[in-house]
Amino acid sequence: MASLKLSGVDKVYPSGTMALYDINLETRDKEFLVIVGGEESGKSTLLKVIAGLEDSSSGEIYIDDKEVSELEPKDRDIAMVFRSNTLYPALTVFDNMGFGLKLRKAPNALIEQRVKAAANILGLNDILFRKPKALTAAQKQRVTIGRAIVREPKLYLFDEPLSGLDEKLQAEILNVIINLQARMEGTFIYCTKNVAEAMTIGTRILVLKNGFVQQIDTPANLYDYPANAYVAFTLGAPTINFINKAQVVKKGGKVYAALDGFEVELSEKVLKRFEKLDEYTDTDKRVIVGIRPEDIHTGKTGTEAVLGKVESDGNAYYAEAEVGGKTLIVTTDEKAEKGAKTKLDIDLDRVYLFDADTRLTLLARDEGYKKTDFADADYVPLDYNEEEELKKKFNPKKDDKKKKLR
């Protein structure tokens, strides 16, 4: 078994800067959990805290129900693969892969057995006695992964292992990691900025922003039931269209979200999920309307629009569409031309609504939500204003730091 549990884990540096805030997380044996976030989201720091390479400021870390918060990295039974090449240049591939076991004074027979088994899995048999300078970038990363798996740890931590590789090599190494996870006994925790990677490989995904957990759930649940506007924006490419500070209005027996000439009808399905409808209808409370590009199609019926730039991502065609003074990204076809007049067919059941102030979702989950048995599924993130207040408290401005130094 290899489970991980974090309870109330914080990381605040001596300068007062907060890197992680109240992280609560649980994984199961052989799970593939992906942590996704941008620069300075705290994902690499989180991995280092789990590994013991950095101390947490508070909270507990458990591996297989044993608290390891105060244990040295070598005693946590964790292997970590970094984004950069960390091979020892003077050692052969064989010696690099067996280095961790040698430090632990493992018998030579065991080292040889483990290294050869890992080399066979990773396709490294022919280069075991070469040194790193004679290897390709992909081979170096395979060796780095091999060095981790020969120890057969309980937890495998990957810190953006595809960073710096070209697209072809990224696909190659990603396939290696996916196949490894299926074959190895252990739990994989994988950090990335690449949302497509996360959606492809993750059993569940933890969305992290500025050290705050936004949501932890399956890829499908994150996409269809985002807890806040940030998660909706993060999950999806092209990114979701937002109409900010729209008003919910009722007219002619129907309910609309409207702003400056643009309006979208709220379908019966959306209204059933909108539990606070009366608080927002014809009041000063405003909402953020979210519509994904794949849920808006150019056609012969719907709202009139004028097309702008048209592009393809290799799988579909997308265009900018001017409608009601707003620019939306919509799905179109290869015949679409800039400047053409069209109509937009919006899937009204796929409209998202968030509070304009807190940025939390206003739509309750329905029968389409496939709930996991993790407590994380019911996690409600801090609202936008709460996060901003904590950031001000823990992340002093440069001017404030200078004053303290004087």
mmCIF file of C-alpha atoms in Angstrom:
data_model
loop_
_atom_site.group_PDB
_atom_site.id
_atom_site.type_symbol
_atom_site.label_atom_id
_atom_site.label_comp_id
_atom_site.label_asym_id
_atom_site.label_seq_id
_atom_site.Cartn_x
_atom_site.Cartn_y
_atom_site.Cartn_z
ATOM 1 C CA MET A 1 0.000 0.000 0.000
ATOM 2 C CA ALA A 2 1.090 3.578 -0.680
ATOM 3 C CA SER A 3 -1.237 6.318 0.492
ATOM 4 C CA LEU A 4 -0.507 9.969 1.228
ATOM 5 C CA LYS A 5 -2.389 12.354 3.489
ATOM 6 C CA LEU A 6 -1.726 16.042 4.131
ATOM 7 C CA SER A 7 -3.588 17.760 6.944
ATOM 8 C CA GLY A 8 -3.475 21.552 7.286
ATOM 9 C CA VAL A 9 -0.050 21.909 5.652
ATOM 10 C CA ASP A 10 1.265 25.483 5.402
ATOM 11 C CA LYS A 11 4.561 26.832 4.130
ATOM 12 C CA VAL A 12 5.588 30.345 5.160
ATOM 13 C CA TYR A 13 9.173 31.452 4.558
ATOM 14 C CA PRO A 14 11.155 33.428 7.177
ATOM 15 C CA SER A 15 10.580 36.559 5.067
ATOM 16 C CA GLY A 16 6.864 36.187 5.755
ATOM 17 C CA THR A 17 6.048 35.100 2.215
ATOM 18 C CA MET A 18 3.434 32.370 2.045
ATOM 19 C CA ALA A 19 3.972 29.535 -0.439
ATOM 20 C CA LEU A 20 1.277 27.077 0.686
ATOM 21 C CA TYR A 21 -1.893 27.634 2.680
ATOM 22 C CA ASP A 22 -3.888 24.963 4.546
ATOM 23 C CA ILE A 23 -3.302 22.072 2.131
ATOM 24 C CA ASN A 24 -5.555 19.100 2.850
ATOM 25 C CA LEU A 25 -5.143 16.158 0.527
ATOM 26 C CA GLU A 26 -5.572 12.411 0.483
ATOM 27 C CA THR A 27 -4.472 9.871 -2.124
ATOM 28 C CA ARG A 28 -5.004 6.147 -2.438
ATOM 29 C CA ASP A 29 -2.676 3.313 -3.385
ATOM 30 C CA LYS A 30 -1.536 3.433 -7.036
ATOM 31 C CA GLU A 31 -3.387 6.675 -7.730
ATOM 32 C CA PHE A 32 -2.064 9.084 -10.357
ATOM 33 C CA LEU A 33 -2.659 12.546 -8.912
ATOM 34 C CA VAL A 34 -1.692 15.573 -11.001
ATOM 35 C CA ILE A 35 -1.028 19.003 -9.502
ATOM 36 C CA VAL A 36 -1.611 21.715 -12.079
ATOM 37 C CA GLY A 37 -0.783 25.388 -11.672
ATOM 38 C CA GLY A 38 1.098 28.268 -13.235
ATOM 39 C CA GLU A 39 4.352 29.902 -12.177
ATOM 40 C CA GLU A 40 4.536 30.588 -8.427
ATOM 41 C CA SER A 41 1.447 28.455 -7.807
ATOM 42 C CA GLY A 42 3.331 26.476 -5.158
ATOM 43 C CA LYS A 43 3.237 23.097 -6.900
ATOM 44 C CA SER A 44 7.001 22.464 -6.797
ATOM 45 C CA THR A 45 7.132 23.663 -3.184
ATOM 46 C CA LEU A 46 4.347 21.235 -2.322
ATOM 47 C CA LEU A 47 6.328 18.331 -3.774
ATOM 48 C CA LYS A 48 9.448 19.372 -1.869
ATOM 49 C CA VAL A 49 7.482 19.583 1.388
ATOM 50 C CA ILE A 50 6.057 16.098 0.816
ATOM 51 C CA ALA A 51 9.545 14.789 0.057
ATOM 52 C CA GLY A 52 11.061 16.517 3.094
ATOM 53 C CA LEU A 53 13.374 18.678 0.988
ATOM 54 C CA GLU A 54 11.659 21.685 2.568
ATOM 55 C CA ASP A 55 10.022 21.833 5.996
ATOM 56 C CA SER A 56 6.367 22.715 6.322
ATOM 57 C CA SER A 57 5.508 25.563 8.704
ATOM 58 C CA SER A 58 2.591 23.639 10.177
ATOM 59 C CA GLY A 59 0.382 20.645 9.518
ATOM 60 C CA GLU A 60 0.992 16.918 9.269
ATOM 61 C CA ILE A 61 2.097 14.607 6.457
ATOM 62 C CA TYR A 62 1.256 10.911 6.573
ATOM 63 C CA ILE A 63 2.448 8.071 4.360
ATOM 64 C CA ASP A 64 0.512 4.851 4.897
ATOM 65 C CA ASP A 65 -0.982 6.345 8.079
ATOM 66 C CA LYS A 66 2.491 6.987 9.536
ATOM 67 C CA GLU A 67 3.333 10.615 10.240
ATOM 68 C CA VAL A 68 6.534 11.588 8.432
ATOM 69 C CA SER A 69 6.465 15.357 8.958
ATOM 70 C CA GLU A 70 9.678 15.327 11.012
ATOM 71 C CA LEU A 71 11.479 12.550 9.125
ATOM 72 C CA GLU A 72 14.499 13.130 6.894
ATOM 73 C CA PRO A 73 13.929 12.728 3.117
ATOM 74 C CA LYS A 74 15.819 9.425 3.065
ATOM 75 C CA ASP A 75 13.426 7.974 5.637
ATOM 76 C CA ARG A 76 10.179 8.850 3.818
ATOM 77 C CA ASP A 77 10.405 6.167 1.098
ATOM 78 C CA ILE A 78 9.892 8.705 -1.675
ATOM 79 C CA ALA A 79 11.604 9.153 -5.040
ATOM 80 C CA MET A 80 11.524 12.494 -6.845
ATOM 81 C CA VAL A 81 12.145 13.217 -10.520
ATOM 82 C CA PHE A 82 13.071 16.849 -11.168
ATOM 83 C CA ARG A 83 12.532 18.869 -14.335
ATOM 84 C CA SER A 84 16.266 19.340 -14.874
ATOM 85 C CA ASN A 85 18.971 16.772 -15.552
ATOM 86 C CA THR A 86 20.391 15.692 -12.183
ATOM 87 C CA LEU A 87 22.604 12.832 -13.343
ATOM 88 C CA TYR A 88 26.160 12.519 -12.053
ATOM 89 C CA PRO A 89 28.379 13.177 -15.100
ATOM 90 C CA ALA A 90 31.255 10.977 -13.888
ATOM 91 C CA LEU A 91 29.053 7.902 -13.400
ATOM 92 C CA THR A 92 27.732 5.480 -15.993
ATOM 93 C CA VAL A 93 24.019 4.995 -16.570
ATOM 94 C CA PHE A 94 24.196 1.804 -14.493
ATOM 95 C CA ASP A 95 25.908 3.561 -11.588
ATOM 96 C CA ASN A 96 23.574 6.565 -11.789
ATOM 97 C CA MET A 97 20.542 4.305 -11.590
ATOM 98 C CA GLY A 98 21.948 2.271 -8.734
ATOM 99 C CA PHE A 99 23.346 5.219 -6.794
ATOM 100 C CA GLY A 100 20.455 5.524 -4.326
ATOM 101 C CA LEU A 101 20.539 1.847 -3.486
ATOM 102 C CA LYS A 102 24.318 1.961 -3.064
ATOM 103 C CA LEU A 103 23.969 4.825 -0.560
ATOM 104 C CA ARG A 104 21.579 2.640 1.398
ATOM 105 C CA LYS A 105 24.218 -0.123 1.381
ATOM 106 C CA ALA A 106 22.041 -2.507 -0.639
ATOM 107 C CA PRO A 107 23.776 -5.762 -1.726
ATOM 108 C CA ASN A 108 25.417 -5.583 -5.162
ATOM 109 C CA ALA A 109 23.244 -8.461 -6.365
ATOM 110 C CA LEU A 110 20.081 -6.514 -5.507
ATOM 111 C CA ILE A 111 21.408 -3.355 -7.175
ATOM 112 C CA GLU A 112 22.198 -5.271 -10.371
ATOM 113 C CA GLN A 113 18.813 -6.984 -10.353
ATOM 114 C CA ARG A 114 16.868 -3.742 -9.836
ATOM 115 C CA VAL A 115 18.892 -1.704 -12.350
ATOM 116 C CA LYS A 116 18.562 -4.323 -15.085
ATOM 117 C CA ALA A 117 14.834 -4.685 -14.455
ATOM 118 C CA ALA A 118 14.345 -0.903 -14.677
ATOM 119 C CA ALA A 119 16.571 -0.675 -17.762
ATOM 120 C CA ASN A 120 14.462 -3.333 -19.438
ATOM 121 C CA ILE A 121 11.253 -1.426 -18.711
ATOM 122 C CA LEU A 122 12.721 1.882 -19.903
ATOM 123 C CA GLY A 123 14.609 0.578 -22.946
ATOM 124 C CA LEU A 124 18.043 1.427 -21.550
ATOM 125 C CA ASN A 125 19.769 -1.963 -21.859
ATOM 126 C CA ASP A 126 22.065 -0.844 -24.693
ATOM 127 C CA ILE A 127 23.402 2.270 -22.916
ATOM 128 C CA LEU A 128 23.956 1.055 -19.348
ATOM 129 C CA PHE A 129 27.692 1.698 -19.478
ATOM 130 C CA ARG A 130 27.630 5.060 -21.222
ATOM 131 C CA LYS A 131 28.087 8.325 -19.363
ATOM 132 C CA PRO A 132 25.489 11.138 -19.439
ATOM 133 C CA LYS A 133 27.397 13.274 -21.960
ATOM 134 C CA ALA A 134 26.894 10.528 -24.559
ATOM 135 C CA LEU A 135 23.107 10.417 -24.090
ATOM 136 C CA THR A 136 20.251 12.176 -25.848
ATOM 137 C CA ALA A 137 17.876 14.400 -23.872
ATOM 138 C CA ALA A 138 15.224 11.680 -23.872
ATOM 139 C CA GLN A 139 17.714 9.047 -22.693
ATOM 140 C CA LYS A 140 18.883 11.300 -19.857
ATOM 141 C CA GLN A 141 15.321 11.753 -18.655
ATOM 142 C CA ARG A 142 14.679 7.990 -18.886
ATOM 143 C CA VAL A 143 17.769 7.394 -16.760
ATOM 144 C CA THR A 144 16.555 9.967 -14.229
ATOM 145 C CA ILE A 145 13.237 8.145 -14.029
ATOM 146 C CA GLY A 146 15.085 4.811 -13.833
ATOM 147 C CA ARG A 147 17.092 6.025 -10.858
ATOM 148 C CA ALA A 148 13.812 6.720 -9.084
ATOM 149 C CA ILE A 149 12.107 3.425 -9.804
ATOM 150 C CA VAL A 150 15.012 1.101 -8.884
ATOM 151 C CA ARG A 151 14.396 1.984 -5.246
ATOM 152 C CA GLU A 152 10.760 0.843 -5.569
ATOM 153 C CA PRO A 153 9.503 3.593 -3.248
ATOM 154 C CA LYS A 154 5.947 4.077 -2.034
ATOM 155 C CA LEU A 155 5.606 7.525 -3.589
ATOM 156 C CA TYR A 156 6.906 8.819 -6.933
ATOM 157 C CA LEU A 157 7.019 12.604 -7.210
ATOM 158 C CA PHE A 158 7.473 14.186 -10.658
ATOM 159 C CA ASP A 159 8.278 17.912 -10.843
ATOM 160 C CA GLU A 160 7.522 18.972 -14.435
ATOM 161 C CA PRO A 161 9.625 16.140 -15.917
ATOM 162 C CA LEU A 162 8.833 17.161 -19.516
ATOM 163 C CA SER A 163 9.981 20.751 -19.135
ATOM 164 C CA GLY A 164 12.678 21.697 -21.644
ATOM 165 C CA LEU A 165 11.994 18.777 -23.997
ATOM 166 C CA ASP A 166 10.641 19.293 -27.505
ATOM 167 C CA GLU A 167 7.108 18.194 -28.356
ATOM 168 C CA LYS A 168 8.108 14.793 -29.733
ATOM 169 C CA LEU A 169 10.274 13.945 -26.715
ATOM 170 C CA GLN A 170 7.558 15.155 -24.351
ATOM 171 C CA ALA A 171 5.112 12.667 -25.871
ATOM 172 C CA GLU A 172 7.733 9.905 -25.630
ATOM 173 C CA ILE A 173 8.565 10.491 -21.964
ATOM 174 C CA LEU A 174 4.909 10.992 -21.041
ATOM 175 C CA ASN A 175 4.104 7.561 -22.486
ATOM 176 C CA VAL A 176 6.984 6.110 -20.464
ATOM 177 C CA ILE A 177 5.548 7.593 -17.251
ATOM 178 C CA ILE A 178 2.002 6.425 -18.028
ATOM 179 C CA ASN A 179 3.204 2.878 -18.690
ATOM 180 C CA LEU A 180 5.333 2.927 -15.541
ATOM 181 C CA GLN A 181 2.402 3.950 -13.402
ATOM 182 C CA ALA A 182 0.427 0.967 -14.676
ATOM 183 C CA ARG A 183 3.283 -1.445 -13.883
ATOM 184 C CA MET A 184 4.803 -0.152 -10.664
ATOM 185 C CA GLU A 185 3.571 -0.603 -7.101
ATOM 186 C CA GLY A 186 3.300 2.931 -5.845
ATOM 187 C CA THR A 187 1.430 6.217 -6.002
ATOM 188 C CA PHE A 188 2.381 8.869 -8.582
ATOM 189 C CA ILE A 189 2.114 12.607 -7.911
ATOM 190 C CA TYR A 190 2.914 14.683 -10.963
ATOM 191 C CA CYS A 191 3.300 18.477 -11.283
ATOM 192 C CA THR A 192 2.755 20.353 -14.533
ATOM 193 C CA LYS A 193 1.711 23.692 -16.021
ATOM 194 C CA ASN A 194 0.340 21.837 -19.050
ATOM 195 C CA VAL A 195 -3.402 21.326 -18.641
ATOM 196 C CA ALA A 196 -3.575 18.897 -21.592
ATOM 197 C CA GLU A 197 -1.033 16.671 -19.811
ATOM 198 C CA ALA A 198 -3.035 16.847 -16.613
ATOM 199 C CA MET A 199 -6.330 15.979 -18.300
ATOM 200 C CA THR A 200 -4.720 13.056 -20.132
ATOM 201 C CA ILE A 201 -2.948 11.280 -17.299
ATOM 202 C CA GLY A 202 -4.566 12.282 -14.016
ATOM 203 C CA THR A 203 -6.877 10.043 -12.010
ATOM 204 C CA ARG A 204 -7.620 13.271 -10.163
ATOM 205 C CA ILE A 205 -6.265 16.786 -10.528
ATOM 206 C CA LEU A 206 -5.415 19.312 -7.829
ATOM 207 C CA VAL A 207 -5.704 22.875 -9.147
ATOM 208 C CA LEU A 208 -3.339 25.176 -7.238
ATOM 209 C CA LYS A 209 -3.079 28.977 -7.435
ATOM 210 C CA ASN A 210 -0.715 31.121 -5.350
ATOM 211 C CA GLY A 211 -0.470 28.361 -2.755
ATOM 212 C CA PHE A 212 -4.258 27.985 -2.403
ATOM 213 C CA VAL A 213 -6.085 24.813 -3.391
ATOM 214 C CA GLN A 214 -8.889 25.692 -5.807
ATOM 215 C CA GLN A 215 -10.382 22.241 -6.362
ATOM 216 C CA ILE A 216 -9.417 18.546 -6.269
ATOM 217 C CA ASP A 217 -11.457 16.219 -8.453
ATOM 218 C CA THR A 218 -11.520 14.039 -11.547
ATOM 219 C CA PRO A 219 -10.753 15.703 -14.895
ATOM 220 C CA ALA A 220 -14.384 15.338 -16.030
ATOM 221 C CA ASN A 221 -15.770 16.851 -12.819
ATOM 222 C CA LEU A 222 -13.351 19.772 -12.923
ATOM 223 C CA TYR A 223 -14.314 20.527 -16.506
ATOM 224 C CA ASP A 224 -18.083 20.244 -16.066
ATOM 225 C CA TYR A 225 -18.440 21.400 -12.454
ATOM 226 C CA PRO A 226 -15.719 23.982 -11.704
ATOM 227 C CA ALA A 227 -15.797 25.297 -8.136
ATOM 228 C CA ASN A 228 -14.880 28.805 -9.233
ATOM 229 C CA ALA A 229 -14.069 30.921 -12.269
ATOM 230 C CA TYR A 230 -10.340 30.199 -11.982
ATOM 231 C CA VAL A 231 -10.859 26.449 -12.336
ATOM 232 C CA ALA A 232 -13.188 27.012 -15.294
ATOM 233 C CA PHE A 233 -10.535 29.221 -16.907
ATOM 234 C CA THR A 234 -7.693 26.769 -16.212
ATOM 235 C CA LEU A 235 -9.429 23.639 -17.509
ATOM 236 C CA GLY A 236 -10.048 23.934 -21.225
ATOM 237 C CA ALA A 237 -8.361 25.040 -24.419
ATOM 238 C CA PRO A 238 -9.158 27.465 -25.908
ATOM 239 C CA THR A 239 -9.996 29.062 -22.583
ATOM 240 C CA ILE A 240 -13.571 29.724 -21.545
ATOM 241 C CA ASN A 241 -15.321 32.955 -22.571
ATOM 242 C CA PHE A 242 -16.260 35.186 -19.634
ATOM 243 C CA ILE A 243 -18.850 37.946 -19.618
ATOM 244 C CA ASN A 244 -18.073 39.857 -16.436
ATOM 245 C CA LYS A 245 -20.542 41.699 -14.201
ATOM 246 C CA ALA A 246 -23.634 40.574 -16.079
ATOM 247 C CA GLN A 247 -27.088 41.071 -14.542
ATOM 248 C CA VAL A 248 -29.693 38.345 -14.173
ATOM 249 C CA VAL A 249 -33.005 39.653 -15.505
ATOM 250 C CA LYS A 250 -36.465 38.213 -16.049
ATOM 251 C CA LYS A 251 -38.544 39.232 -19.019
ATOM 252 C CA GLY A 252 -41.302 37.613 -21.038
ATOM 253 C CA GLY A 253 -41.406 34.648 -18.695
ATOM 254 C CA LYS A 254 -37.724 33.822 -19.341
ATOM 255 C CA VAL A 255 -34.521 34.513 -17.402
ATOM 256 C CA TYR A 256 -31.414 35.980 -19.024
ATOM 257 C CA ALA A 257 -27.889 36.967 -18.052
ATOM 258 C CA ALA A 258 -27.306 40.277 -19.803
ATOM 259 C CA LEU A 259 -24.694 43.005 -20.149
ATOM 260 C CA ASP A 260 -24.540 45.991 -22.518
ATOM 261 C CA GLY A 261 -26.589 44.511 -25.337
ATOM 262 C CA PHE A 262 -25.345 40.947 -24.949
ATOM 263 C CA GLU A 263 -27.692 38.454 -23.372
ATOM 264 C CA VAL A 264 -27.898 34.696 -22.998
ATOM 265 C CA GLU A 265 -30.974 32.817 -21.915
ATOM 266 C CA LEU A 266 -30.653 30.596 -18.849
ATOM 267 C CA SER A 267 -32.134 27.207 -19.695
ATOM 268 C CA GLU A 268 -34.386 25.180 -17.402
ATOM 269 C CA LYS A 269 -31.444 22.902 -16.618
ATOM 270 C CA VAL A 270 -29.289 25.848 -15.524
ATOM 271 C CA LEU A 271 -32.130 27.432 -13.542
ATOM 272 C CA LYS A 272 -32.693 24.206 -11.595
ATOM 273 C CA ARG A 273 -29.054 24.318 -10.500
ATOM 274 C CA PHE A 274 -29.153 28.060 -9.692
ATOM 275 C CA GLU A 275 -30.151 27.728 -6.022
ATOM 276 C CA LYS A 276 -29.918 31.466 -5.248
ATOM 277 C CA LEU A 277 -31.818 32.614 -8.318
ATOM 278 C CA ASP A 278 -34.115 34.995 -6.417
ATOM 279 C CA GLU A 279 -31.131 36.733 -4.772
ATOM 280 C CA TYR A 280 -29.688 37.617 -8.174
ATOM 281 C CA THR A 281 -32.732 38.199 -10.398
ATOM 282 C CA ASP A 282 -33.370 41.907 -11.034
ATOM 283 C CA THR A 283 -31.069 42.938 -8.175
ATOM 284 C CA ASP A 284 -27.713 44.676 -7.891
ATOM 285 C CA LYS A 285 -25.900 41.357 -7.521
ATOM 286 C CA ARG A 286 -23.805 40.591 -10.587
ATOM 287 C CA VAL A 287 -22.585 37.373 -12.140
ATOM 288 C CA ILE A 288 -19.782 36.154 -14.382
ATOM 289 C CA VAL A 289 -21.169 34.181 -17.315
ATOM 290 C CA GLY A 290 -18.907 31.439 -18.681
ATOM 291 C CA ILE A 291 -19.370 29.775 -22.077
ATOM 292 C CA ARG A 292 -16.780 27.427 -23.503
ATOM 293 C CA PRO A 293 -15.798 27.908 -27.179
ATOM 294 C CA GLU A 294 -16.805 24.324 -27.954
ATOM 295 C CA ASP A 295 -20.328 25.135 -26.738
ATOM 296 C CA ILE A 296 -20.788 28.009 -29.226
ATOM 297 C CA HIS A 297 -21.023 27.080 -32.914
ATOM 298 C CA THR A 298 -21.435 29.251 -35.960
ATOM 299 C CA GLY A 299 -24.539 28.379 -37.940
ATOM 300 C CA LYS A 300 -27.782 29.636 -39.459
ATOM 301 C CA THR A 301 -29.753 30.207 -36.259
ATOM 302 C CA GLY A 302 -29.078 32.078 -33.052
ATOM 303 C CA THR A 303 -27.456 35.389 -32.093
ATOM 304 C CA GLU A 304 -26.043 37.493 -34.940
ATOM 305 C CA ALA A 305 -22.267 38.035 -34.948
ATOM 306 C CA VAL A 306 -19.345 39.107 -37.131
ATOM 307 C CA LEU A 307 -16.299 36.862 -37.358
ATOM 308 C CA GLY A 308 -12.807 38.078 -36.636
ATOM 309 C CA LYS A 309 -9.565 36.095 -36.782
ATOM 310 C CA VAL A 310 -9.959 32.394 -37.643
ATOM 311 C CA GLU A 311 -7.433 29.787 -36.428
ATOM 312 C CA SER A 312 -7.082 26.018 -36.093
ATOM 313 C CA ASP A 313 -5.482 24.049 -33.274
ATOM 314 C CA GLY A 314 -5.092 21.003 -35.531
ATOM 315 C CA ASN A 315 -8.310 19.414 -34.322
ATOM 316 C CA ALA A 316 -10.930 22.130 -34.811
ATOM 317 C CA TYR A 317 -11.370 25.660 -36.154
ATOM 318 C CA TYR A 318 -12.020 28.588 -33.836
ATOM 319 C CA ALA A 319 -12.882 32.207 -34.574
ATOM 320 C CA GLU A 320 -13.252 35.483 -32.743
ATOM 321 C CA ALA A 321 -16.871 36.612 -32.940
ATOM 322 C CA GLU A 322 -18.087 40.146 -32.228
ATOM 323 C CA VAL A 323 -21.531 40.082 -30.633
ATOM 324 C CA GLY A 324 -23.271 42.660 -28.470
ATOM 325 C CA GLY A 325 -20.031 44.589 -28.026
ATOM 326 C CA LYS A 326 -18.240 41.464 -26.768
ATOM 327 C CA THR A 327 -15.577 39.306 -28.402
ATOM 328 C CA LEU A 328 -16.137 35.582 -27.966
ATOM 329 C CA ILE A 329 -14.070 32.618 -29.123
ATOM 330 C CA VAL A 330 -16.390 30.220 -30.951
ATOM 331 C CA THR A 331 -16.167 26.946 -32.845
ATOM 332 C CA THR A 332 -16.479 27.274 -36.601
ATOM 333 C CA ASP A 333 -15.400 25.429 -39.772
ATOM 334 C CA GLU A 334 -12.566 25.656 -42.280
ATOM 335 C CA LYS A 335 -14.663 27.780 -44.650
ATOM 336 C CA ALA A 336 -15.106 30.587 -42.121
ATOM 337 C CA GLU A 337 -13.630 33.930 -43.160
ATOM 338 C CA LYS A 338 -12.746 37.074 -41.254
ATOM 339 C CA GLY A 339 -15.446 39.726 -41.596
ATOM 340 C CA ALA A 340 -18.201 37.257 -42.448
ATOM 341 C CA LYS A 341 -21.610 37.647 -40.826
ATOM 342 C CA THR A 342 -22.908 34.587 -39.028
ATOM 343 C CA LYS A 343 -25.166 33.422 -36.228
ATOM 344 C CA LEU A 344 -24.105 31.755 -33.007
ATOM 345 C CA ASP A 345 -25.809 28.652 -31.686
ATOM 346 C CA ILE A 346 -25.100 28.456 -27.934
ATOM 347 C CA ASP A 347 -25.674 25.261 -25.970
ATOM 348 C CA LEU A 348 -27.723 26.924 -23.231
ATOM 349 C CA ASP A 349 -27.467 23.900 -20.930
ATOM 350 C CA ARG A 350 -23.681 24.386 -20.840
ATOM 351 C CA VAL A 351 -23.658 27.948 -19.499
ATOM 352 C CA TYR A 352 -21.656 28.513 -16.277
ATOM 353 C CA LEU A 353 -22.449 31.149 -13.665
ATOM 354 C CA PHE A 354 -20.134 32.556 -10.985
ATOM 355 C CA ASP A 355 -20.635 35.312 -8.441
ATOM 356 C CA ALA A 356 -18.919 38.446 -9.772
ATOM 357 C CA ASP A 357 -17.515 39.306 -6.340
ATOM 358 C CA THR A 358 -16.491 35.960 -4.814
ATOM 359 C CA ARG A 359 -15.991 34.212 -8.187
ATOM 360 C CA LEU A 360 -17.425 31.007 -6.706
ATOM 361 C CA THR A 361 -19.837 28.902 -8.738
ATOM 362 C CA LEU A 362 -23.538 29.625 -8.382
ATOM 363 C CA LEU A 363 -24.621 26.305 -9.860
ATOM 364 C CA ALA A 364 -25.225 23.248 -7.681
ATOM 365 C CA ARG A 365 -24.109 19.843 -8.886
ATOM 366 C CA ASP A 366 -26.728 17.695 -10.597
ATOM 367 C CA GLU A 367 -27.026 14.038 -11.563
ATOM 368 C CA GLY A 368 -24.242 14.428 -14.115
ATOM 369 C CA TYR A 369 -21.655 14.833 -11.354
ATOM 370 C CA LYS A 370 -19.823 11.549 -10.672
ATOM 371 C CA LYS A 371 -18.767 11.943 -7.064
ATOM 372 C CA THR A 372 -15.643 10.182 -5.814
ATOM 373 C CA ASP A 373 -15.407 8.830 -2.270
ATOM 374 C CA PHE A 374 -12.676 11.316 -1.347
ATOM 375 C CA ALA A 375 -13.457 14.041 1.193
ATOM 376 C CA ASP A 376 -11.724 16.418 -1.244
ATOM 377 C CA ALA A 377 -14.791 16.208 -3.514
ATOM 378 C CA ASP A 378 -16.762 18.422 -1.108
ATOM 379 C CA TYR A 379 -14.000 20.989 -0.660
ATOM 380 C CA VAL A 380 -15.148 24.591 -1.129
ATOM 381 C CA PRO A 381 -12.285 26.977 -1.928
ATOM 382 C CA LEU A 382 -11.805 30.353 -0.344
ATOM 383 C CA ASP A 383 -13.519 33.103 -2.262
ATOM 384 C CA TYR A 384 -11.476 35.607 -4.259
ATOM 385 C CA ASN A 385 -11.558 38.333 -1.593
ATOM 386 C CA GLU A 386 -10.514 35.963 1.194
ATOM 387 C CA GLU A 387 -7.526 34.849 -0.873
ATOM 388 C CA GLU A 388 -6.537 38.438 -1.607
ATOM 389 C CA GLU A 389 -6.650 39.366 2.075
ATOM 390 C CA LEU A 390 -4.449 36.411 3.013
ATOM 391 C CA LYS A 391 -1.997 37.253 0.241
ATOM 392 C CA LYS A 392 -1.679 40.793 1.589
ATOM 393 C CA LYS A 393 -1.135 39.452 5.097
ATOM 394 C CA PHE A 394 1.504 36.870 4.206
ATOM 395 C CA ASN A 395 3.206 38.411 1.182
ATOM 396 C CA PRO A 396 4.530 41.818 2.234
ATOM 397 C CA LYS A 397 5.260 44.292 -0.539
ATOM 398 C CA LYS A 398 8.851 45.145 -1.386
ATOM 399 C CA ASP A 399 8.418 48.638 0.032
ATOM 400 C CA ASP A 400 7.244 47.175 3.345
ATOM 401 C CA LYS A 401 10.281 44.866 3.433
ATOM 402 C CA LYS A 402 12.619 47.826 2.876
ATOM 403 C CA LYS A 403 11.011 49.723 5.743
ATOM 404 C CA LYS A 404 11.517 46.765 8.070
ATOM 405 C CA LEU A 405 15.203 46.599 7.131
ATOM 406 C CA ARG A 406 15.839 50.234 7.944
#
